[in-house]
PDB file of N, CA and C in Angstrom:
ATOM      1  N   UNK Z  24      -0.275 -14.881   7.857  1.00 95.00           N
ATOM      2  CA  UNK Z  24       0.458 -13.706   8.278  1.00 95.00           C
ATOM      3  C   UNK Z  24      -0.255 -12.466   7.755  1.00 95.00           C
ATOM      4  N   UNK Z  25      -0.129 -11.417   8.974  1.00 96.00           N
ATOM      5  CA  UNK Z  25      -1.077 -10.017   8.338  1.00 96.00           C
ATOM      6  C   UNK Z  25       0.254  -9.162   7.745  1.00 96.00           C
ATOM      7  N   UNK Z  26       0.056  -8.587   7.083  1.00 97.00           N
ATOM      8  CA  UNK Z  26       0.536  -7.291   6.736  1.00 97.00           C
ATOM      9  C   UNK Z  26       0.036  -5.719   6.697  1.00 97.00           C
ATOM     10  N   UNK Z  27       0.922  -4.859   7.088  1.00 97.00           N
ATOM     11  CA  UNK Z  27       0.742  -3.315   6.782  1.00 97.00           C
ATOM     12  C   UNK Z  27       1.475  -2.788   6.109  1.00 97.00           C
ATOM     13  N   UNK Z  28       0.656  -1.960   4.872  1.00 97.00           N
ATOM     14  CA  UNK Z  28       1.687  -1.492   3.630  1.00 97.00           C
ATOM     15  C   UNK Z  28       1.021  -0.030   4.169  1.00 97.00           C
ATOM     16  N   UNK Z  29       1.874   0.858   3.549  1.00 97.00           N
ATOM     17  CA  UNK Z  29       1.501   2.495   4.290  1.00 97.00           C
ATOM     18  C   UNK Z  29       2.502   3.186   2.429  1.00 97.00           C
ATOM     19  N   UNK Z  30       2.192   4.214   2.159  1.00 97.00           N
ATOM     20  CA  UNK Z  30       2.525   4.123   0.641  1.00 97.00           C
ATOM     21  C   UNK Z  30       2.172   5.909   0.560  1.00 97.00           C
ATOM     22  N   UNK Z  31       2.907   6.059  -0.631  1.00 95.00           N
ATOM     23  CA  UNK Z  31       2.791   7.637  -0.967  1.00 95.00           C
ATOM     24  C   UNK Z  31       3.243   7.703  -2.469  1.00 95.00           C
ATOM     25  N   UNK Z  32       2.638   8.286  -3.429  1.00 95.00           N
ATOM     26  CA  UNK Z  32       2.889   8.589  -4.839  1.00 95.00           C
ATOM     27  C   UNK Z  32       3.443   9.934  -4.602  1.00 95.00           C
ATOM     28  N   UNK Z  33       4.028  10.288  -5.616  1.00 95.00           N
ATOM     29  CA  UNK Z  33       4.593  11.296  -6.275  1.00 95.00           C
ATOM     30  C   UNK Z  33       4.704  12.033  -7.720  1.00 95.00           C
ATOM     31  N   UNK Z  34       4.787  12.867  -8.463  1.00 95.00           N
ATOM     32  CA  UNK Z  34       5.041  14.299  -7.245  1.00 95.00           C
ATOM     33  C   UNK Z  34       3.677  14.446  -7.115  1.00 95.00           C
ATOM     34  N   UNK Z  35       3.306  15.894  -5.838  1.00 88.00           N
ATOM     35  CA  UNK Z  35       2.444  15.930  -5.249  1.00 88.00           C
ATOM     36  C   UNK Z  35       1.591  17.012  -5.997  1.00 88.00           C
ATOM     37  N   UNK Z  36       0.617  17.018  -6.053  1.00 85.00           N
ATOM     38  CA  UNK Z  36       0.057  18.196  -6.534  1.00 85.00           C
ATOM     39  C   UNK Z  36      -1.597  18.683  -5.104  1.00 85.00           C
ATOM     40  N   UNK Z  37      -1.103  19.902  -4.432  1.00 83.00           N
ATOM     41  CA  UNK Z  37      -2.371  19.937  -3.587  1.00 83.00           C
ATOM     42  C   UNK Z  37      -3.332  20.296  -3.728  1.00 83.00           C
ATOM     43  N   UNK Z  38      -3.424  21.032  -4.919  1.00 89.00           N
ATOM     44  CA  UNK Z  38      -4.633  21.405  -5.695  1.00 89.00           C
ATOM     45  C   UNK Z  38      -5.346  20.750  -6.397  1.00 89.00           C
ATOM     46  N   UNK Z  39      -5.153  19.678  -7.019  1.00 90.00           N
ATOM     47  CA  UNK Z  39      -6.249  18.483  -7.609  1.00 90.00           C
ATOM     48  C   UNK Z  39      -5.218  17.274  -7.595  1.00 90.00           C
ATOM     49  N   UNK Z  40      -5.616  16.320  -7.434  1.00 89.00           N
ATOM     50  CA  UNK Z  40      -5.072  14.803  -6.907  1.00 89.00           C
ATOM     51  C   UNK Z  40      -5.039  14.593  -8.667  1.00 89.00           C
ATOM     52  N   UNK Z  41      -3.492  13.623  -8.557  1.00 94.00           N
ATOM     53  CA  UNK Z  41      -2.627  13.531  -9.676  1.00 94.00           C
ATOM     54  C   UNK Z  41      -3.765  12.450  -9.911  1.00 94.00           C
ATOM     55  N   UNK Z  42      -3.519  12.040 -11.740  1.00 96.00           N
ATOM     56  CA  UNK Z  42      -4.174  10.745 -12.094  1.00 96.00           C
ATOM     57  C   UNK Z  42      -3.314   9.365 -11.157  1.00 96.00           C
ATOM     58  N   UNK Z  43      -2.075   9.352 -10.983  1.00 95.00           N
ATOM     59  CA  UNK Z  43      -1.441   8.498 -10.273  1.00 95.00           C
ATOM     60  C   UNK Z  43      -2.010   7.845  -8.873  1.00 95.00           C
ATOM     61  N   UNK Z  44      -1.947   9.620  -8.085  1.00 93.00           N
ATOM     62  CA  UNK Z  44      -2.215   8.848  -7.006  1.00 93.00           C
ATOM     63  C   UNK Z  44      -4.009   8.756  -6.945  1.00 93.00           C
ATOM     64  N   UNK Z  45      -4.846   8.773  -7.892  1.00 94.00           N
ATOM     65  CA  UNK Z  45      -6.504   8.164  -7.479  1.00 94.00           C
ATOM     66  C   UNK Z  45      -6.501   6.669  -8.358  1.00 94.00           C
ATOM     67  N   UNK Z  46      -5.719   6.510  -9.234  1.00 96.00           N
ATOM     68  CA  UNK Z  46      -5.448   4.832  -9.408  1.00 96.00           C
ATOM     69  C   UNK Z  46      -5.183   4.279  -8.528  1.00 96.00           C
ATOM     70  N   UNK Z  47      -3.725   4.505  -8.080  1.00 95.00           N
ATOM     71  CA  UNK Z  47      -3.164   3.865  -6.083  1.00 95.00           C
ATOM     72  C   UNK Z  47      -4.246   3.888  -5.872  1.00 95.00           C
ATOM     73  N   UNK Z  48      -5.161   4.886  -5.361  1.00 94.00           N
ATOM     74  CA  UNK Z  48      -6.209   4.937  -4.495  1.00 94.00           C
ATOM     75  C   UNK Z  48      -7.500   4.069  -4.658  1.00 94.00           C
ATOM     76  N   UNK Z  49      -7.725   3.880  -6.467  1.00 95.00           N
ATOM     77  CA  UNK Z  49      -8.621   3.244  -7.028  1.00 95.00           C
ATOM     78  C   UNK Z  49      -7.998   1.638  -6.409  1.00 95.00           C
ATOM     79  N   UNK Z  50      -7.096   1.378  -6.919  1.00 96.00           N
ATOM     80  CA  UNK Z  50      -6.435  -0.215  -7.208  1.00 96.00           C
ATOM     81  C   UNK Z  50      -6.702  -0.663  -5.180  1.00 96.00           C
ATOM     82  N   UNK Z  51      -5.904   0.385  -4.191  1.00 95.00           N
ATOM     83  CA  UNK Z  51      -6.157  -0.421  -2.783  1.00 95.00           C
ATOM     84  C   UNK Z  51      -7.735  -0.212  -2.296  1.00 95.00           C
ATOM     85  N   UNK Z  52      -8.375   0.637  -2.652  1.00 95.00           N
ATOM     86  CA  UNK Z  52      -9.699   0.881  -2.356  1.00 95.00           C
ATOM     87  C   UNK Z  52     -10.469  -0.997  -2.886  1.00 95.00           C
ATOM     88  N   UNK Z  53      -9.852  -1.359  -4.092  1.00 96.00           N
ATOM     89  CA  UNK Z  53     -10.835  -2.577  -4.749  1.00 96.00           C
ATOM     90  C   UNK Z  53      -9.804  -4.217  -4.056  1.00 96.00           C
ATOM     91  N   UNK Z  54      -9.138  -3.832  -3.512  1.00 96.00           N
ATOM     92  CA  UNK Z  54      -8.373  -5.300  -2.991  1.00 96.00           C
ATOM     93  C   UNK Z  54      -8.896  -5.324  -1.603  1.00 96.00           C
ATOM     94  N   UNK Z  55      -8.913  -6.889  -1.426  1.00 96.00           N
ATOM     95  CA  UNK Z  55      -9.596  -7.404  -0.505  1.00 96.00           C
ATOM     96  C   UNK Z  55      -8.403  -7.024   0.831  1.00 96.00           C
ATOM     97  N   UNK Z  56      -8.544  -5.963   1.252  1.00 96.00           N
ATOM     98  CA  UNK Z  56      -7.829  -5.669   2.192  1.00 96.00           C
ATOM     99  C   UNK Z  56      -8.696  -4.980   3.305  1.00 96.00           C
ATOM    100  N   UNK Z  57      -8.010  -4.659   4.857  1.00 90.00           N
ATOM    101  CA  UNK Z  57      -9.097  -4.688   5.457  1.00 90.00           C
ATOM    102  C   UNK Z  57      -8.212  -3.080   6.275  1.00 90.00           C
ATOM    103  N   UNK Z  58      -9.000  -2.287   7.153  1.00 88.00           N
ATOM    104  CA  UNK Z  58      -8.432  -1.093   7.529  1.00 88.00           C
ATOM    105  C   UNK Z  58      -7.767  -0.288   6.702  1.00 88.00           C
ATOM    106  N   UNK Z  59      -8.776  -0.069   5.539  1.00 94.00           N
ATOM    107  CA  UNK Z  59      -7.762   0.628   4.176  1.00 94.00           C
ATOM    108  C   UNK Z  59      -8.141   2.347   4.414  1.00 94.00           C
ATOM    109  N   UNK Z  60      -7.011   3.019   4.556  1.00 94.00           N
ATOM    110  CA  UNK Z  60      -6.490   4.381   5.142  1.00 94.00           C
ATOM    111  C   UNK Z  60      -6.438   5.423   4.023  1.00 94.00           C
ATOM    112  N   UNK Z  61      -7.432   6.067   3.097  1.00 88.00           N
ATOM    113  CA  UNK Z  61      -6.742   6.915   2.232  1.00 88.00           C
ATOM    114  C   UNK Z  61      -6.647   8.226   2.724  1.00 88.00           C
ATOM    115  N   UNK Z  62      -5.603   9.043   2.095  1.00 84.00           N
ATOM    116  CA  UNK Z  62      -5.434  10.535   2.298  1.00 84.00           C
ATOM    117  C   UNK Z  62      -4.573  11.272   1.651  1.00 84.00           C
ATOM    118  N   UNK Z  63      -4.628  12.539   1.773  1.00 78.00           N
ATOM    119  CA  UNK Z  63      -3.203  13.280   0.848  1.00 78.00           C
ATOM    120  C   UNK Z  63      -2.521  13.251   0.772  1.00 78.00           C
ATOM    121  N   UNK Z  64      -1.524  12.548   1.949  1.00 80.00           N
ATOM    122  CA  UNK Z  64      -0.307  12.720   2.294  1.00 80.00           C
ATOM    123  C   UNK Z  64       0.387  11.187   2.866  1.00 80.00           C
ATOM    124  N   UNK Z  65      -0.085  10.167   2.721  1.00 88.00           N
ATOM    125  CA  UNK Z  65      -0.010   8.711   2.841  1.00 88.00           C
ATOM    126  C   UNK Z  65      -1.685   8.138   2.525  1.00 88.00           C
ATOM    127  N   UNK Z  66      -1.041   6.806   2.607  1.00 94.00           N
ATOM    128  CA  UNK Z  66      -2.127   5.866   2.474  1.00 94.00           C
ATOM    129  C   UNK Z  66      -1.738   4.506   3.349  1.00 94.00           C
ATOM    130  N   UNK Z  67      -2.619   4.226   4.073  1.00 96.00           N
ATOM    131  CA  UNK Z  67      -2.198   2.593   4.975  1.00 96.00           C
ATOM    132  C   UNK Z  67      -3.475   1.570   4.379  1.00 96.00           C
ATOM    133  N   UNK Z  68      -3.012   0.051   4.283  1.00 97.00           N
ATOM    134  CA  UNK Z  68      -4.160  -1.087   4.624  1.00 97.00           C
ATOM    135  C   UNK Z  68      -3.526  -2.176   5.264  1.00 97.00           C
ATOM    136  N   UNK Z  69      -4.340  -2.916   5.228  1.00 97.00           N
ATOM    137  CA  UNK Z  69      -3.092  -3.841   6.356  1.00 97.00           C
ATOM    138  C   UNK Z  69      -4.098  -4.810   5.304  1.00 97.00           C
ATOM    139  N   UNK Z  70      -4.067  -6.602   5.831  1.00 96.00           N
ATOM    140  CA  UNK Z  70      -4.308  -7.380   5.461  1.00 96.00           C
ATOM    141  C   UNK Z  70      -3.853  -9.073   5.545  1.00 96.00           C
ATOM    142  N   UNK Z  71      -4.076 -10.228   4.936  1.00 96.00           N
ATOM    143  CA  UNK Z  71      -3.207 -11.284   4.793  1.00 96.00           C
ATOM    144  C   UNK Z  71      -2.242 -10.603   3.477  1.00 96.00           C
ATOM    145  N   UNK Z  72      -1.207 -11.682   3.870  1.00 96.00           N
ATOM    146  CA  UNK Z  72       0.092 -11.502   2.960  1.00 96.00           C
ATOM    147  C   UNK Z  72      -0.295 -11.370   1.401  1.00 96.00           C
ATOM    148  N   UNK Z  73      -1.055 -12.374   1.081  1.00 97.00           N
ATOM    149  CA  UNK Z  73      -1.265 -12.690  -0.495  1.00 97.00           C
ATOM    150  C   UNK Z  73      -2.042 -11.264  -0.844  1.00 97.00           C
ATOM    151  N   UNK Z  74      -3.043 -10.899   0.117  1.00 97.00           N
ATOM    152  CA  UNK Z  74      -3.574  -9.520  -0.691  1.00 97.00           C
ATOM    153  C   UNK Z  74      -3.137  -8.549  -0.917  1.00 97.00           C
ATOM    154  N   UNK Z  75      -2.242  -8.518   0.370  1.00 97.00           N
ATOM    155  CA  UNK Z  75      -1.765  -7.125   0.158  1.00 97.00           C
ATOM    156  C   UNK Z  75      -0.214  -6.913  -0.662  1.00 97.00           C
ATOM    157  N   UNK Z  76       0.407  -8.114  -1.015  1.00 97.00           N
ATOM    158  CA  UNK Z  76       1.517  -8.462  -2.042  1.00 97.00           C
ATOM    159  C   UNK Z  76       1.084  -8.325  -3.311  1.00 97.00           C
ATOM    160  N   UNK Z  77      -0.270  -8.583  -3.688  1.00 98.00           N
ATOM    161  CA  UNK Z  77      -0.963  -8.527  -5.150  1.00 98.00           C
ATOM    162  C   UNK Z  77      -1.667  -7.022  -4.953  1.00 98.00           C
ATOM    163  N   UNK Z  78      -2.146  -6.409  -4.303  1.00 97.00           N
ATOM    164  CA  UNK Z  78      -2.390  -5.028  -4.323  1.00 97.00           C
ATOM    165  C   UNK Z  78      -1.207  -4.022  -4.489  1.00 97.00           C
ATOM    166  N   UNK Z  79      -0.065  -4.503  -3.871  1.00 98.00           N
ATOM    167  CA  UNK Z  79       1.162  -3.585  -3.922  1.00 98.00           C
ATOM    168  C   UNK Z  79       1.821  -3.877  -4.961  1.00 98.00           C
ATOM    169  N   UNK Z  80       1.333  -4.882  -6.063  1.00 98.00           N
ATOM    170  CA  UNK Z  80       1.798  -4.958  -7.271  1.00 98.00           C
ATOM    171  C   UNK Z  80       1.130  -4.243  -8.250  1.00 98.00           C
ATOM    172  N   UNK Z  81       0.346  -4.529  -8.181  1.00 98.00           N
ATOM    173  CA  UNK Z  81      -0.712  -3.618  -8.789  1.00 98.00           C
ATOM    174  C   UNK Z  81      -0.801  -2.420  -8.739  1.00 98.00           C
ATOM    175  N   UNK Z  82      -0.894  -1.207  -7.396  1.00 97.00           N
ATOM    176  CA  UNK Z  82      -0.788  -0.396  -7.423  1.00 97.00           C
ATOM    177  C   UNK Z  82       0.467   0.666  -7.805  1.00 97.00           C
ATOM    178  N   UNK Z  83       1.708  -0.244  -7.805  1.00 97.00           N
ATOM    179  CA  UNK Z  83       3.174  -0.087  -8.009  1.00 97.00           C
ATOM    180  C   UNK Z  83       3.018   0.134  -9.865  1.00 97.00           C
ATOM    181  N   UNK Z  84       2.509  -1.058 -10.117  1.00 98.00           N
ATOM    182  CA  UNK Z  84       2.451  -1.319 -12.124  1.00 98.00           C
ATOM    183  C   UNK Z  84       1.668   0.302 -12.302  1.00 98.00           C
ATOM    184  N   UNK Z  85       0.536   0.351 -12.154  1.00 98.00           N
ATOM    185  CA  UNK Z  85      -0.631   1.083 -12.072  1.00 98.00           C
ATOM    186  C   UNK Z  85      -0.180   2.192 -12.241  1.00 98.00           C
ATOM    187  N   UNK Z  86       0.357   2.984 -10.968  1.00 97.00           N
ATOM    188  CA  UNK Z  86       0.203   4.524 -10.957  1.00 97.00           C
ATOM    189  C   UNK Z  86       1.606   4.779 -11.510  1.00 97.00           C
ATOM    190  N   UNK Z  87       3.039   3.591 -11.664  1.00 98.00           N
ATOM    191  CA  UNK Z  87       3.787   4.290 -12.668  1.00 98.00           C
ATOM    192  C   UNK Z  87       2.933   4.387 -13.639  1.00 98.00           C
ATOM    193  N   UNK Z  88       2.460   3.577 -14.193  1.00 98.00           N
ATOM    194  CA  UNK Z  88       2.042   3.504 -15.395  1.00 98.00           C
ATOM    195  C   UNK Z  88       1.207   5.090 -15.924  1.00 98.00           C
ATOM    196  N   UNK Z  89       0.569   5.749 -14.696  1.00 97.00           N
ATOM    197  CA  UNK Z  89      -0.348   6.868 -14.796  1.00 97.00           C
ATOM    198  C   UNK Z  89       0.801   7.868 -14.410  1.00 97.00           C
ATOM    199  N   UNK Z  90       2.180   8.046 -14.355  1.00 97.00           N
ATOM    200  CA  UNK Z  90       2.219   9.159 -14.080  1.00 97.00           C
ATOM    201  C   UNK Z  90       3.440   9.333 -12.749  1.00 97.00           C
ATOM    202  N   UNK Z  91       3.471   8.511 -11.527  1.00 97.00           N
ATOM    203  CA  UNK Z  91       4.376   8.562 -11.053  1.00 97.00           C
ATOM    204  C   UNK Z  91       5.702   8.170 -10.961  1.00 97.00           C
ATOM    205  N   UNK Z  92       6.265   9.602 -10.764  1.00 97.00           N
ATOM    206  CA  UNK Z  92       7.391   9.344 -10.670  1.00 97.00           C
ATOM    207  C   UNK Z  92       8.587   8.976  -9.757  1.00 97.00           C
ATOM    208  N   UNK Z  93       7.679   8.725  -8.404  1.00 97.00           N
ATOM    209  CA  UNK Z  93       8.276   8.461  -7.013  1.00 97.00           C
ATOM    210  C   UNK Z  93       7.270   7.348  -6.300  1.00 97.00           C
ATOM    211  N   UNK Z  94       7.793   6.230  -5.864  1.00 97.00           N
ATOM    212  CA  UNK Z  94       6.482   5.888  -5.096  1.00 97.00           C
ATOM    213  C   UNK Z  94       7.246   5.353  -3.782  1.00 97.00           C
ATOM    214  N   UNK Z  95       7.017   5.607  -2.070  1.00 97.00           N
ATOM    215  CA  UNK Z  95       7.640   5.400  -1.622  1.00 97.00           C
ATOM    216  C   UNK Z  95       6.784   4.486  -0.730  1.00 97.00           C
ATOM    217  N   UNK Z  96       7.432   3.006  -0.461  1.00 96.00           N
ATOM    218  CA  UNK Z  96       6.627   2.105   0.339  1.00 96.00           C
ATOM    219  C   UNK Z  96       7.302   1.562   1.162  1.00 96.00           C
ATOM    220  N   UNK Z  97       5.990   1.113   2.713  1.00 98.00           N
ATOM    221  CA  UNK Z  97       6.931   0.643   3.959  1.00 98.00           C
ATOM    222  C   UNK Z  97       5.560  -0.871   4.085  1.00 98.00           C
ATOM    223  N   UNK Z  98       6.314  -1.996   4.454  1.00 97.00           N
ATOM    224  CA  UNK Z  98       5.740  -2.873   4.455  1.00 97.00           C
ATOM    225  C   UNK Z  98       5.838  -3.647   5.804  1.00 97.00           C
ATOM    226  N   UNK Z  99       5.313  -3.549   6.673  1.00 97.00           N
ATOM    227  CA  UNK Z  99       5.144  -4.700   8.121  1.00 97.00           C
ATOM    228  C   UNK Z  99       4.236  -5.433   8.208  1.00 97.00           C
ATOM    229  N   UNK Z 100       5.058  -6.364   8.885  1.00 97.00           N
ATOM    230  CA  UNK Z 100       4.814  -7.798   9.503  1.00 97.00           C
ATOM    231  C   UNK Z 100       3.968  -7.304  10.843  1.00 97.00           C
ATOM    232  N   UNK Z 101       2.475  -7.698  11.111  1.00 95.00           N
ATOM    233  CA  UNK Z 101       2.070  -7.099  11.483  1.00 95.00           C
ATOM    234  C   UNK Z 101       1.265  -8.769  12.655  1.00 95.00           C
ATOM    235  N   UNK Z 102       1.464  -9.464  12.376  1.00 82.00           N
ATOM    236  CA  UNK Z 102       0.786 -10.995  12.539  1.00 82.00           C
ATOM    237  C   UNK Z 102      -0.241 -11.136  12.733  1.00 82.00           C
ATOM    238  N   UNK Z 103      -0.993 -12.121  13.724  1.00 74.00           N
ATOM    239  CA  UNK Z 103      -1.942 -12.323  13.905  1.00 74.00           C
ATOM    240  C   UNK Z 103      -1.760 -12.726  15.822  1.00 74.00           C
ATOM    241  N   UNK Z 104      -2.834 -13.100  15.973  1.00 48.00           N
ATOM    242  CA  UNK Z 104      -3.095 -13.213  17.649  1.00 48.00           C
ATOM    243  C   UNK Z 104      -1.957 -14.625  17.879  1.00 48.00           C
ATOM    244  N   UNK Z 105      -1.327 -14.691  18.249  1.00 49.00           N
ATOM    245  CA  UNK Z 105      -0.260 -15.515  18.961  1.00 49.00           C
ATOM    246  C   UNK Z 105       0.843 -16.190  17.930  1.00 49.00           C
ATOM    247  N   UNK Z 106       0.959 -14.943  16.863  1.00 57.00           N
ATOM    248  CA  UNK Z 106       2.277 -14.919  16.115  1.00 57.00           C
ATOM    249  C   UNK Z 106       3.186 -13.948  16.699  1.00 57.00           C
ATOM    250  N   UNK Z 107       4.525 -14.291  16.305  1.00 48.00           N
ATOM    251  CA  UNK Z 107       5.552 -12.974  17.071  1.00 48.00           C
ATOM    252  C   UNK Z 107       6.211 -12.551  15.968  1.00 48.00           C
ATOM    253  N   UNK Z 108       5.092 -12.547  14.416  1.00 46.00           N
ATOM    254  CA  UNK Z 108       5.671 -11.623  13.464  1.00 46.00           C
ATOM    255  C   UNK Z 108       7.202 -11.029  13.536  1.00 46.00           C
ATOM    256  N   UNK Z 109       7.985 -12.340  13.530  1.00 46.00           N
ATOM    257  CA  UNK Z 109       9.441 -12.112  13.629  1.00 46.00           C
ATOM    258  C   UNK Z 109       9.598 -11.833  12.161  1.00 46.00           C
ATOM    259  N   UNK Z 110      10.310 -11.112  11.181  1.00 49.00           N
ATOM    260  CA  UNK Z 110      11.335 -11.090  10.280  1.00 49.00           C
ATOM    261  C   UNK Z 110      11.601 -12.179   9.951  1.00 49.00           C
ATOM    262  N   UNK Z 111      11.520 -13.036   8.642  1.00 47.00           N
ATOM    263  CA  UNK Z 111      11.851 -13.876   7.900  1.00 47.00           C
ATOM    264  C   UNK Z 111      10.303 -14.572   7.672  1.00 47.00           C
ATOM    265  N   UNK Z 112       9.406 -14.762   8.165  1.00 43.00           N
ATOM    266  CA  UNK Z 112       8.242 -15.468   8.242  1.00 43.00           C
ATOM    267  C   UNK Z 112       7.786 -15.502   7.016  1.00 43.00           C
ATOM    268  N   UNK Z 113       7.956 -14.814   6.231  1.00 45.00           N
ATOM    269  CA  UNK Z 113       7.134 -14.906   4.728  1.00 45.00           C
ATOM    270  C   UNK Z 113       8.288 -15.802   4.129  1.00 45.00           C
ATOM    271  N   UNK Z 114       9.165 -15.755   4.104  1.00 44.00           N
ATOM    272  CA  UNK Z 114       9.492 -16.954   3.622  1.00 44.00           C
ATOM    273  C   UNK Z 114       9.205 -18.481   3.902  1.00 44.00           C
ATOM    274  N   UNK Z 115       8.666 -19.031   5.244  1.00 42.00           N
ATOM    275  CA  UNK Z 115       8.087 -20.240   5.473  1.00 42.00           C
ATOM    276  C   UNK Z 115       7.048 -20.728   4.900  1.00 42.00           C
TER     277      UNK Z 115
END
């Protein structure tokens, strides 16, 4: 199963990028994930399940750990060629 995680740290600063969010940025930049999206104002990668579940742990531990105080994440089921990425599938 693929996944798409899409993600945003907090608070924002537009004048120099928080230590928070260039860890996030450091931690999904180094996981084996594939279409990885950075920018100011979100971040997307998509991937198999296991990577991108251990990257979104990581980056979650991580940039609280540096500093944020908001982190807001959206996670889809995204499948593969003749899956119908229904809802519940990660549990099988």
């Amino acid at each position: 199963m693929r996944l798409r995680v899409e993600f945003t740290t907090e608070p924002f600063d537009l004048d120099e990028a928080p230590a928070h969010a260039l860890v996030a940025r450091d931690v999904i930049e180094g996981a084996p994930l594939d279409a990885v999206d950075v920018g100011p104002f979100g971040n997307t990668a998509e991937g198999e399940i296991d990577a991108v579940l251990t990257a979104v742990d990581a980056m979650l531990r991580r940039s609280l750990g540096a500093g944020a105080t908001r982190v807001s994440l959206q996670v889809n089921v995204i499948g593969e060629p003749g899956e119908s990425g229904e809802p519940g599938e990660a549990d099988k």
